[in-house]
Amino acid sequence: MTEISVTDLPEQPTAVVRATVKMDELRGFFDGVFGTVVAAVQAQGGRVAGPPFAMYHGMPGETIDLEAGFPVAGPFTGADEVAASSLPGGRTVRALHVGPYESLSETYQEVTEWMREKGLTPAASMWEVYMSDPNAEPDPATWRTELFWPASQSSAS
């Protein structure tokens, strides 16, 4: 069973690249984008303030609309393809997924059922924070990914 809880988060400034990507091209997109974001932030005197993340706008189909990047501290106004953005604050469901990225859908199903049981309505966007570096931790069974999904109390509850 996945560890799931509700937390109240502050809004977090970020630097991201936003794109619509085919699902089978996500890994290649991530491989290219994270270094680009770090370089853009550092060029403006800012610094990365946490692990990489991807915010998904809507549910995936053959493609997904997403932002990928890092939380930032210090100045960042955007540069070339890298934009200033933010992760939303407020009531958010948090879950910890341990294992390969390919099994994240199972954790999302658990979270969706948990929210339904608690009378919570999920927002249209959610994000994943990649706590493990696959290059440093080659065993996918040990990878840790935090899922964050803003939610509100259902009016019927």
Short mmCIF file of N, CA and C in Angstrom, two decimals:
data_model
loop_
_atom_site.label_atom_id
_atom_site.label_comp_id
_atom_site.label_asym_id
_atom_site.label_seq_id
_atom_site.Cartn_x
_atom_site.Cartn_y
_atom_site.Cartn_z
N MET A 1 0.84 -1.20 0.00
CA MET A 1 0.00 0.00 0.00
C MET A 1 0.88 1.25 0.00
N THR A 2 0.50 2.21 -0.78
CA THR A 2 1.23 3.46 -0.91
C THR A 2 0.93 4.38 0.26
N GLU A 3 1.95 5.09 0.73
CA GLU A 3 1.78 6.10 1.78
C GLU A 3 1.13 7.33 1.14
N ILE A 4 -0.09 7.69 1.59
CA ILE A 4 -0.84 8.81 1.02
C ILE A 4 -1.27 9.73 2.15
N SER A 5 -1.14 11.04 1.95
CA SER A 5 -1.56 12.01 2.96
C SER A 5 -1.98 13.31 2.29
N VAL A 6 -2.59 14.19 3.09
CA VAL A 6 -2.95 15.53 2.61
C VAL A 6 -2.02 16.51 3.30
N THR A 7 -1.51 17.46 2.53
CA THR A 7 -0.62 18.48 3.07
C THR A 7 -1.02 19.83 2.50
N ASP A 8 -0.63 20.89 3.17
CA ASP A 8 -0.89 22.25 2.69
C ASP A 8 0.44 22.83 2.23
N LEU A 9 0.58 23.07 0.94
CA LEU A 9 1.85 23.51 0.38
C LEU A 9 1.85 25.00 0.06
N PRO A 10 3.00 25.66 0.21
CA PRO A 10 3.13 27.03 -0.29
C PRO A 10 3.38 26.99 -1.79
N GLU A 11 3.03 28.05 -2.49
CA GLU A 11 3.36 28.14 -3.91
C GLU A 11 4.88 28.15 -4.04
N GLN A 12 5.41 27.48 -5.09
CA GLN A 12 6.85 27.35 -5.27
C GLN A 12 7.24 27.86 -6.66
N PRO A 13 8.07 28.91 -6.75
CA PRO A 13 8.56 29.35 -8.06
C PRO A 13 9.36 28.24 -8.74
N THR A 14 9.23 28.17 -10.05
CA THR A 14 9.94 27.14 -10.82
C THR A 14 10.48 27.72 -12.12
N ALA A 15 11.37 26.95 -12.72
CA ALA A 15 11.85 27.21 -14.08
C ALA A 15 11.56 25.94 -14.86
N VAL A 16 10.89 26.08 -16.01
CA VAL A 16 10.39 24.91 -16.73
C VAL A 16 10.48 25.08 -18.24
N VAL A 17 10.41 23.96 -18.90
CA VAL A 17 10.13 23.91 -20.33
C VAL A 17 8.76 23.26 -20.44
N ARG A 18 7.83 23.93 -21.14
CA ARG A 18 6.50 23.37 -21.33
C ARG A 18 6.40 22.85 -22.76
N ALA A 19 5.82 21.65 -22.89
CA ALA A 19 5.70 21.03 -24.21
C ALA A 19 4.57 20.03 -24.20
N THR A 20 4.15 19.64 -25.38
CA THR A 20 3.25 18.51 -25.55
C THR A 20 4.10 17.40 -26.15
N VAL A 21 4.17 16.29 -25.43
CA VAL A 21 5.11 15.22 -25.77
C VAL A 21 4.36 13.91 -25.93
N LYS A 22 4.78 13.10 -26.91
CA LYS A 22 4.23 11.76 -27.05
C LYS A 22 4.67 10.94 -25.85
N MET A 23 3.78 10.12 -25.34
CA MET A 23 4.07 9.36 -24.13
C MET A 23 5.33 8.50 -24.27
N ASP A 24 5.54 7.91 -25.45
CA ASP A 24 6.72 7.05 -25.61
C ASP A 24 8.01 7.85 -25.83
N GLU A 25 7.91 9.19 -25.82
CA GLU A 25 9.10 10.04 -25.97
C GLU A 25 9.42 10.83 -24.70
N LEU A 26 8.70 10.53 -23.61
CA LEU A 26 8.89 11.28 -22.37
C LEU A 26 10.32 11.18 -21.83
N ARG A 27 10.87 9.98 -21.78
CA ARG A 27 12.21 9.81 -21.20
C ARG A 27 13.23 10.65 -21.96
N GLY A 28 13.19 10.63 -23.27
CA GLY A 28 14.11 11.44 -24.07
C GLY A 28 13.90 12.93 -23.84
N PHE A 29 12.64 13.35 -23.68
CA PHE A 29 12.35 14.75 -23.38
C PHE A 29 12.99 15.15 -22.06
N PHE A 30 12.78 14.33 -21.02
CA PHE A 30 13.37 14.62 -19.71
C PHE A 30 14.89 14.67 -19.79
N ASP A 31 15.49 13.71 -20.49
CA ASP A 31 16.95 13.67 -20.59
C ASP A 31 17.51 14.96 -21.15
N GLY A 32 16.81 15.59 -22.08
CA GLY A 32 17.30 16.82 -22.69
C GLY A 32 16.95 18.08 -21.93
N VAL A 33 15.82 18.09 -21.26
CA VAL A 33 15.30 19.34 -20.71
C VAL A 33 15.91 19.74 -19.38
N PHE A 34 16.22 18.80 -18.51
CA PHE A 34 16.66 19.17 -17.17
C PHE A 34 17.98 19.94 -17.19
N GLY A 35 18.93 19.54 -18.02
CA GLY A 35 20.19 20.28 -18.13
C GLY A 35 19.99 21.67 -18.69
N THR A 36 19.08 21.81 -19.64
CA THR A 36 18.76 23.12 -20.23
C THR A 36 18.21 24.06 -19.17
N VAL A 37 17.33 23.56 -18.32
CA VAL A 37 16.73 24.39 -17.28
C VAL A 37 17.78 24.83 -16.27
N VAL A 38 18.63 23.93 -15.82
CA VAL A 38 19.67 24.28 -14.85
C VAL A 38 20.58 25.37 -15.42
N ALA A 39 21.00 25.22 -16.65
CA ALA A 39 21.88 26.21 -17.27
C ALA A 39 21.21 27.58 -17.35
N ALA A 40 19.92 27.63 -17.70
CA ALA A 40 19.20 28.91 -17.81
C ALA A 40 19.07 29.58 -16.44
N VAL A 41 18.79 28.80 -15.40
CA VAL A 41 18.65 29.36 -14.05
C VAL A 41 19.99 29.91 -13.59
N GLN A 42 21.05 29.15 -13.74
CA GLN A 42 22.37 29.59 -13.30
C GLN A 42 22.85 30.82 -14.07
N ALA A 43 22.49 30.92 -15.33
CA ALA A 43 22.90 32.07 -16.14
C ALA A 43 22.29 33.37 -15.63
N GLN A 44 21.16 33.28 -14.91
CA GLN A 44 20.52 34.48 -14.36
C GLN A 44 20.84 34.68 -12.88
N GLY A 45 21.75 33.89 -12.34
CA GLY A 45 22.14 34.06 -10.95
C GLY A 45 21.23 33.39 -9.95
N GLY A 46 20.30 32.58 -10.43
CA GLY A 46 19.42 31.84 -9.54
C GLY A 46 20.04 30.49 -9.21
N ARG A 47 19.31 29.71 -8.42
CA ARG A 47 19.80 28.37 -8.14
C ARG A 47 18.62 27.40 -8.06
N VAL A 48 18.90 26.17 -8.41
CA VAL A 48 17.92 25.10 -8.30
C VAL A 48 17.70 24.84 -6.82
N ALA A 49 16.43 24.72 -6.40
CA ALA A 49 16.10 24.61 -4.98
C ALA A 49 15.43 23.28 -4.63
N GLY A 50 15.66 22.26 -5.43
CA GLY A 50 15.07 20.96 -5.15
C GLY A 50 15.24 20.03 -6.33
N PRO A 51 14.73 18.81 -6.20
CA PRO A 51 14.88 17.82 -7.26
C PRO A 51 14.00 18.16 -8.48
N PRO A 52 14.29 17.52 -9.62
CA PRO A 52 13.50 17.76 -10.83
C PRO A 52 12.06 17.28 -10.66
N PHE A 53 11.17 17.90 -11.42
CA PHE A 53 9.76 17.52 -11.39
C PHE A 53 9.17 17.63 -12.78
N ALA A 54 8.00 17.04 -12.94
CA ALA A 54 7.18 17.23 -14.14
C ALA A 54 5.76 17.47 -13.68
N MET A 55 5.15 18.57 -14.17
CA MET A 55 3.75 18.86 -13.88
C MET A 55 2.95 18.52 -15.12
N TYR A 56 1.95 17.68 -14.93
CA TYR A 56 1.11 17.20 -16.03
C TYR A 56 -0.20 17.96 -16.02
N HIS A 57 -0.53 18.54 -17.16
CA HIS A 57 -1.78 19.30 -17.31
C HIS A 57 -2.79 18.41 -18.03
N GLY A 58 -3.67 17.80 -17.24
CA GLY A 58 -4.66 16.89 -17.81
C GLY A 58 -4.16 15.46 -17.78
N MET A 59 -5.04 14.55 -18.13
CA MET A 59 -4.70 13.14 -18.12
C MET A 59 -3.99 12.77 -19.43
N PRO A 60 -3.04 11.86 -19.36
CA PRO A 60 -2.30 11.48 -20.57
C PRO A 60 -3.15 10.67 -21.53
N GLY A 61 -2.86 10.84 -22.78
CA GLY A 61 -3.41 10.02 -23.86
C GLY A 61 -2.21 9.56 -24.67
N GLU A 62 -2.26 9.73 -25.98
CA GLU A 62 -1.08 9.45 -26.79
C GLU A 62 -0.01 10.50 -26.53
N THR A 63 -0.46 11.71 -26.14
CA THR A 63 0.46 12.80 -25.79
C THR A 63 0.05 13.36 -24.43
N ILE A 64 0.95 14.15 -23.87
CA ILE A 64 0.65 14.80 -22.59
C ILE A 64 1.22 16.22 -22.63
N ASP A 65 0.45 17.17 -22.11
CA ASP A 65 0.87 18.56 -21.96
C ASP A 65 1.56 18.64 -20.60
N LEU A 66 2.83 19.03 -20.58
CA LEU A 66 3.55 19.05 -19.32
C LEU A 66 4.56 20.17 -19.25
N GLU A 67 4.94 20.47 -18.00
CA GLU A 67 6.06 21.35 -17.69
C GLU A 67 7.08 20.49 -16.97
N ALA A 68 8.35 20.60 -17.35
CA ALA A 68 9.40 19.86 -16.66
C ALA A 68 10.50 20.84 -16.29
N GLY A 69 10.99 20.72 -15.05
CA GLY A 69 12.04 21.62 -14.62
C GLY A 69 12.37 21.43 -13.16
N PHE A 70 12.67 22.56 -12.50
CA PHE A 70 13.12 22.55 -11.11
C PHE A 70 12.47 23.68 -10.33
N PRO A 71 12.27 23.49 -9.03
CA PRO A 71 11.95 24.64 -8.18
C PRO A 71 13.19 25.53 -8.14
N VAL A 72 12.99 26.84 -7.99
CA VAL A 72 14.13 27.76 -8.00
C VAL A 72 14.08 28.71 -6.81
N ALA A 73 15.28 29.18 -6.44
CA ALA A 73 15.44 30.23 -5.46
C ALA A 73 16.28 31.31 -6.13
N GLY A 74 15.98 32.54 -5.86
CA GLY A 74 16.71 33.62 -6.50
C GLY A 74 16.01 34.05 -7.77
N PRO A 75 16.60 34.98 -8.47
CA PRO A 75 15.93 35.55 -9.63
C PRO A 75 15.86 34.58 -10.80
N PHE A 76 14.70 34.55 -11.45
CA PHE A 76 14.58 33.86 -12.74
C PHE A 76 13.36 34.42 -13.46
N THR A 77 13.59 34.95 -14.66
CA THR A 77 12.51 35.57 -15.42
C THR A 77 12.19 34.84 -16.72
N GLY A 78 12.94 33.80 -17.03
CA GLY A 78 12.73 33.08 -18.28
C GLY A 78 13.82 33.43 -19.28
N ALA A 79 14.14 32.47 -20.13
CA ALA A 79 15.17 32.66 -21.15
C ALA A 79 14.99 31.61 -22.23
N ASP A 80 14.91 32.07 -23.47
CA ASP A 80 14.72 31.16 -24.61
C ASP A 80 13.52 30.24 -24.35
N GLU A 81 13.73 28.92 -24.37
CA GLU A 81 12.62 27.99 -24.19
C GLU A 81 12.26 27.73 -22.73
N VAL A 82 13.05 28.25 -21.80
CA VAL A 82 12.83 28.02 -20.37
C VAL A 82 12.01 29.18 -19.81
N ALA A 83 10.88 28.86 -19.18
CA ALA A 83 9.96 29.87 -18.67
C ALA A 83 9.92 29.86 -17.15
N ALA A 84 9.62 31.01 -16.57
CA ALA A 84 9.33 31.09 -15.14
C ALA A 84 7.89 30.61 -14.95
N SER A 85 7.67 29.78 -13.94
CA SER A 85 6.35 29.24 -13.66
C SER A 85 6.26 29.03 -12.15
N SER A 86 5.31 28.21 -11.71
CA SER A 86 5.23 27.88 -10.28
C SER A 86 4.41 26.62 -10.09
N LEU A 87 4.70 25.94 -8.98
CA LEU A 87 3.86 24.85 -8.53
C LEU A 87 2.84 25.46 -7.59
N PRO A 88 1.57 25.07 -7.70
CA PRO A 88 0.53 25.71 -6.91
C PRO A 88 0.63 25.38 -5.42
N GLY A 89 0.17 26.30 -4.62
CA GLY A 89 0.06 26.07 -3.19
C GLY A 89 -1.33 25.60 -2.86
N GLY A 90 -1.53 25.26 -1.59
CA GLY A 90 -2.86 24.87 -1.13
C GLY A 90 -2.93 23.39 -0.77
N ARG A 91 -4.16 22.93 -0.55
CA ARG A 91 -4.40 21.54 -0.15
C ARG A 91 -4.00 20.61 -1.29
N THR A 92 -3.10 19.68 -0.95
CA THR A 92 -2.55 18.78 -1.95
C THR A 92 -2.40 17.38 -1.38
N VAL A 93 -2.79 16.40 -2.17
CA VAL A 93 -2.59 15.01 -1.79
C VAL A 93 -1.18 14.63 -2.21
N ARG A 94 -0.45 14.01 -1.28
CA ARG A 94 0.93 13.58 -1.53
C ARG A 94 1.00 12.07 -1.38
N ALA A 95 1.72 11.43 -2.31
CA ALA A 95 1.94 9.99 -2.22
C ALA A 95 3.38 9.70 -2.60
N LEU A 96 3.94 8.68 -1.98
CA LEU A 96 5.29 8.25 -2.30
C LEU A 96 5.22 6.96 -3.09
N HIS A 97 5.80 6.97 -4.28
CA HIS A 97 5.88 5.78 -5.13
C HIS A 97 7.31 5.27 -5.07
N VAL A 98 7.49 4.01 -4.78
CA VAL A 98 8.81 3.39 -4.83
C VAL A 98 8.76 2.32 -5.91
N GLY A 99 9.65 2.46 -6.90
CA GLY A 99 9.69 1.49 -7.99
C GLY A 99 9.87 2.18 -9.32
N PRO A 100 9.82 1.40 -10.39
CA PRO A 100 10.06 1.97 -11.72
C PRO A 100 8.94 2.92 -12.15
N TYR A 101 9.30 3.83 -13.02
CA TYR A 101 8.33 4.80 -13.53
C TYR A 101 7.17 4.10 -14.22
N GLU A 102 7.44 2.96 -14.84
CA GLU A 102 6.39 2.23 -15.58
C GLU A 102 5.26 1.77 -14.68
N SER A 103 5.48 1.69 -13.36
CA SER A 103 4.40 1.27 -12.45
C SER A 103 3.73 2.44 -11.74
N LEU A 104 4.05 3.67 -12.14
CA LEU A 104 3.41 4.85 -11.52
C LEU A 104 1.89 4.83 -11.68
N SER A 105 1.40 4.28 -12.79
CA SER A 105 -0.06 4.27 -13.01
C SER A 105 -0.78 3.54 -11.89
N GLU A 106 -0.16 2.51 -11.31
CA GLU A 106 -0.78 1.79 -10.19
C GLU A 106 -0.90 2.70 -8.97
N THR A 107 0.12 3.51 -8.72
CA THR A 107 0.07 4.44 -7.59
C THR A 107 -1.00 5.50 -7.84
N TYR A 108 -1.10 5.99 -9.08
CA TYR A 108 -2.15 6.96 -9.40
C TYR A 108 -3.53 6.35 -9.15
N GLN A 109 -3.72 5.09 -9.47
CA GLN A 109 -5.02 4.44 -9.22
C GLN A 109 -5.30 4.39 -7.72
N GLU A 110 -4.29 4.07 -6.91
CA GLU A 110 -4.47 4.05 -5.46
C GLU A 110 -4.83 5.44 -4.93
N VAL A 111 -4.14 6.46 -5.44
CA VAL A 111 -4.40 7.83 -5.00
C VAL A 111 -5.81 8.26 -5.39
N THR A 112 -6.21 7.94 -6.60
CA THR A 112 -7.56 8.30 -7.07
C THR A 112 -8.62 7.66 -6.19
N GLU A 113 -8.45 6.39 -5.85
CA GLU A 113 -9.41 5.70 -4.99
C GLU A 113 -9.40 6.30 -3.58
N TRP A 114 -8.22 6.60 -3.06
CA TRP A 114 -8.09 7.20 -1.73
C TRP A 114 -8.82 8.55 -1.68
N MET A 115 -8.63 9.38 -2.72
CA MET A 115 -9.32 10.68 -2.76
C MET A 115 -10.82 10.49 -2.81
N ARG A 116 -11.28 9.54 -3.60
CA ARG A 116 -12.72 9.28 -3.69
C ARG A 116 -13.26 8.91 -2.31
N GLU A 117 -12.55 8.03 -1.59
CA GLU A 117 -12.99 7.61 -0.25
C GLU A 117 -13.01 8.77 0.74
N LYS A 118 -12.12 9.73 0.57
CA LYS A 118 -12.01 10.88 1.48
C LYS A 118 -12.90 12.05 1.05
N GLY A 119 -13.62 11.89 -0.06
CA GLY A 119 -14.50 12.96 -0.53
C GLY A 119 -13.74 14.13 -1.14
N LEU A 120 -12.60 13.85 -1.76
CA LEU A 120 -11.78 14.90 -2.38
C LEU A 120 -11.92 14.86 -3.89
N THR A 121 -11.95 16.04 -4.48
CA THR A 121 -12.02 16.17 -5.94
C THR A 121 -10.64 16.59 -6.45
N PRO A 122 -10.02 15.78 -7.31
CA PRO A 122 -8.69 16.13 -7.81
C PRO A 122 -8.73 17.27 -8.81
N ALA A 123 -7.67 18.09 -8.80
CA ALA A 123 -7.52 19.15 -9.79
C ALA A 123 -7.15 18.53 -11.14
N ALA A 124 -7.17 19.34 -12.18
CA ALA A 124 -6.85 18.85 -13.53
C ALA A 124 -5.35 18.60 -13.70
N SER A 125 -4.51 19.27 -12.91
CA SER A 125 -3.07 19.11 -13.04
C SER A 125 -2.48 18.48 -11.78
N MET A 126 -1.43 17.71 -11.98
CA MET A 126 -0.71 17.08 -10.88
C MET A 126 0.76 17.06 -11.25
N TRP A 127 1.65 16.82 -10.24
CA TRP A 127 3.06 16.76 -10.58
C TRP A 127 3.75 15.63 -9.84
N GLU A 128 4.88 15.23 -10.44
CA GLU A 128 5.75 14.20 -9.89
C GLU A 128 7.11 14.82 -9.60
N VAL A 129 7.67 14.50 -8.43
CA VAL A 129 9.02 14.95 -8.06
C VAL A 129 9.90 13.72 -8.07
N TYR A 130 10.98 13.78 -8.85
CA TYR A 130 11.86 12.63 -9.04
C TYR A 130 12.99 12.68 -8.03
N MET A 131 12.81 11.93 -6.93
CA MET A 131 13.74 11.95 -5.80
C MET A 131 15.01 11.14 -6.07
N SER A 132 14.96 10.25 -7.03
CA SER A 132 16.09 9.38 -7.35
C SER A 132 16.66 9.73 -8.72
N ASP A 133 17.96 9.65 -8.83
CA ASP A 133 18.65 9.86 -10.10
C ASP A 133 18.95 8.49 -10.70
N PRO A 134 18.27 8.12 -11.79
CA PRO A 134 18.50 6.79 -12.38
C PRO A 134 19.97 6.54 -12.75
N ASN A 135 20.72 7.60 -13.02
CA ASN A 135 22.14 7.40 -13.34
C ASN A 135 22.94 7.00 -12.10
N ALA A 136 22.52 7.48 -10.93
CA ALA A 136 23.21 7.16 -9.68
C ALA A 136 22.64 5.91 -9.01
N GLU A 137 21.37 5.61 -9.28
CA GLU A 137 20.68 4.45 -8.71
C GLU A 137 20.14 3.60 -9.85
N PRO A 138 20.93 2.70 -10.37
CA PRO A 138 20.51 1.96 -11.58
C PRO A 138 19.37 0.96 -11.37
N ASP A 139 19.04 0.59 -10.11
CA ASP A 139 17.98 -0.37 -9.86
C ASP A 139 16.63 0.33 -9.78
N PRO A 140 15.76 0.19 -10.80
CA PRO A 140 14.46 0.87 -10.80
C PRO A 140 13.58 0.52 -9.60
N ALA A 141 13.80 -0.63 -8.98
CA ALA A 141 12.98 -1.03 -7.84
C ALA A 141 13.19 -0.09 -6.65
N THR A 142 14.29 0.66 -6.63
CA THR A 142 14.59 1.56 -5.51
C THR A 142 14.23 3.01 -5.79
N TRP A 143 13.81 3.34 -7.01
CA TRP A 143 13.52 4.73 -7.36
C TRP A 143 12.35 5.26 -6.55
N ARG A 144 12.49 6.50 -6.07
CA ARG A 144 11.45 7.15 -5.27
C ARG A 144 10.90 8.35 -6.05
N THR A 145 9.60 8.38 -6.20
CA THR A 145 8.91 9.47 -6.89
C THR A 145 7.78 9.94 -5.99
N GLU A 146 7.74 11.24 -5.71
CA GLU A 146 6.63 11.81 -4.95
C GLU A 146 5.58 12.32 -5.93
N LEU A 147 4.33 11.98 -5.69
CA LEU A 147 3.20 12.47 -6.49
C LEU A 147 2.49 13.53 -5.67
N PHE A 148 2.15 14.63 -6.31
CA PHE A 148 1.40 15.72 -5.68
C PHE A 148 0.20 16.02 -6.56
N TRP A 149 -0.99 16.05 -5.94
CA TRP A 149 -2.22 16.26 -6.71
C TRP A 149 -3.12 17.19 -5.90
N PRO A 150 -3.19 18.47 -6.29
CA PRO A 150 -4.09 19.40 -5.60
C PRO A 150 -5.52 18.83 -5.59
N ALA A 151 -6.22 19.05 -4.48
CA ALA A 151 -7.56 18.50 -4.34
C ALA A 151 -8.42 19.43 -3.47
N SER A 152 -9.70 19.39 -3.72
CA SER A 152 -10.64 20.16 -2.90
C SER A 152 -11.70 19.21 -2.35
N GLN A 153 -12.36 19.64 -1.29
CA GLN A 153 -13.42 18.82 -0.70
C GLN A 153 -14.60 18.80 -1.65
N SER A 154 -15.11 17.62 -1.93
CA SER A 154 -16.29 17.49 -2.82
C SER A 154 -17.48 18.12 -2.12
N SER A 155 -18.33 18.79 -2.88
CA SER A 155 -19.50 19.46 -2.30
C SER A 155 -20.53 18.46 -1.77
N ALA A 156 -20.50 17.23 -2.27
CA ALA A 156 -21.45 16.20 -1.83
C ALA A 156 -21.04 15.59 -0.49
N SER A 157 -19.81 15.86 -0.04
CA SER A 157 -19.31 15.25 1.21
C SER A 157 -19.72 16.02 2.43
#
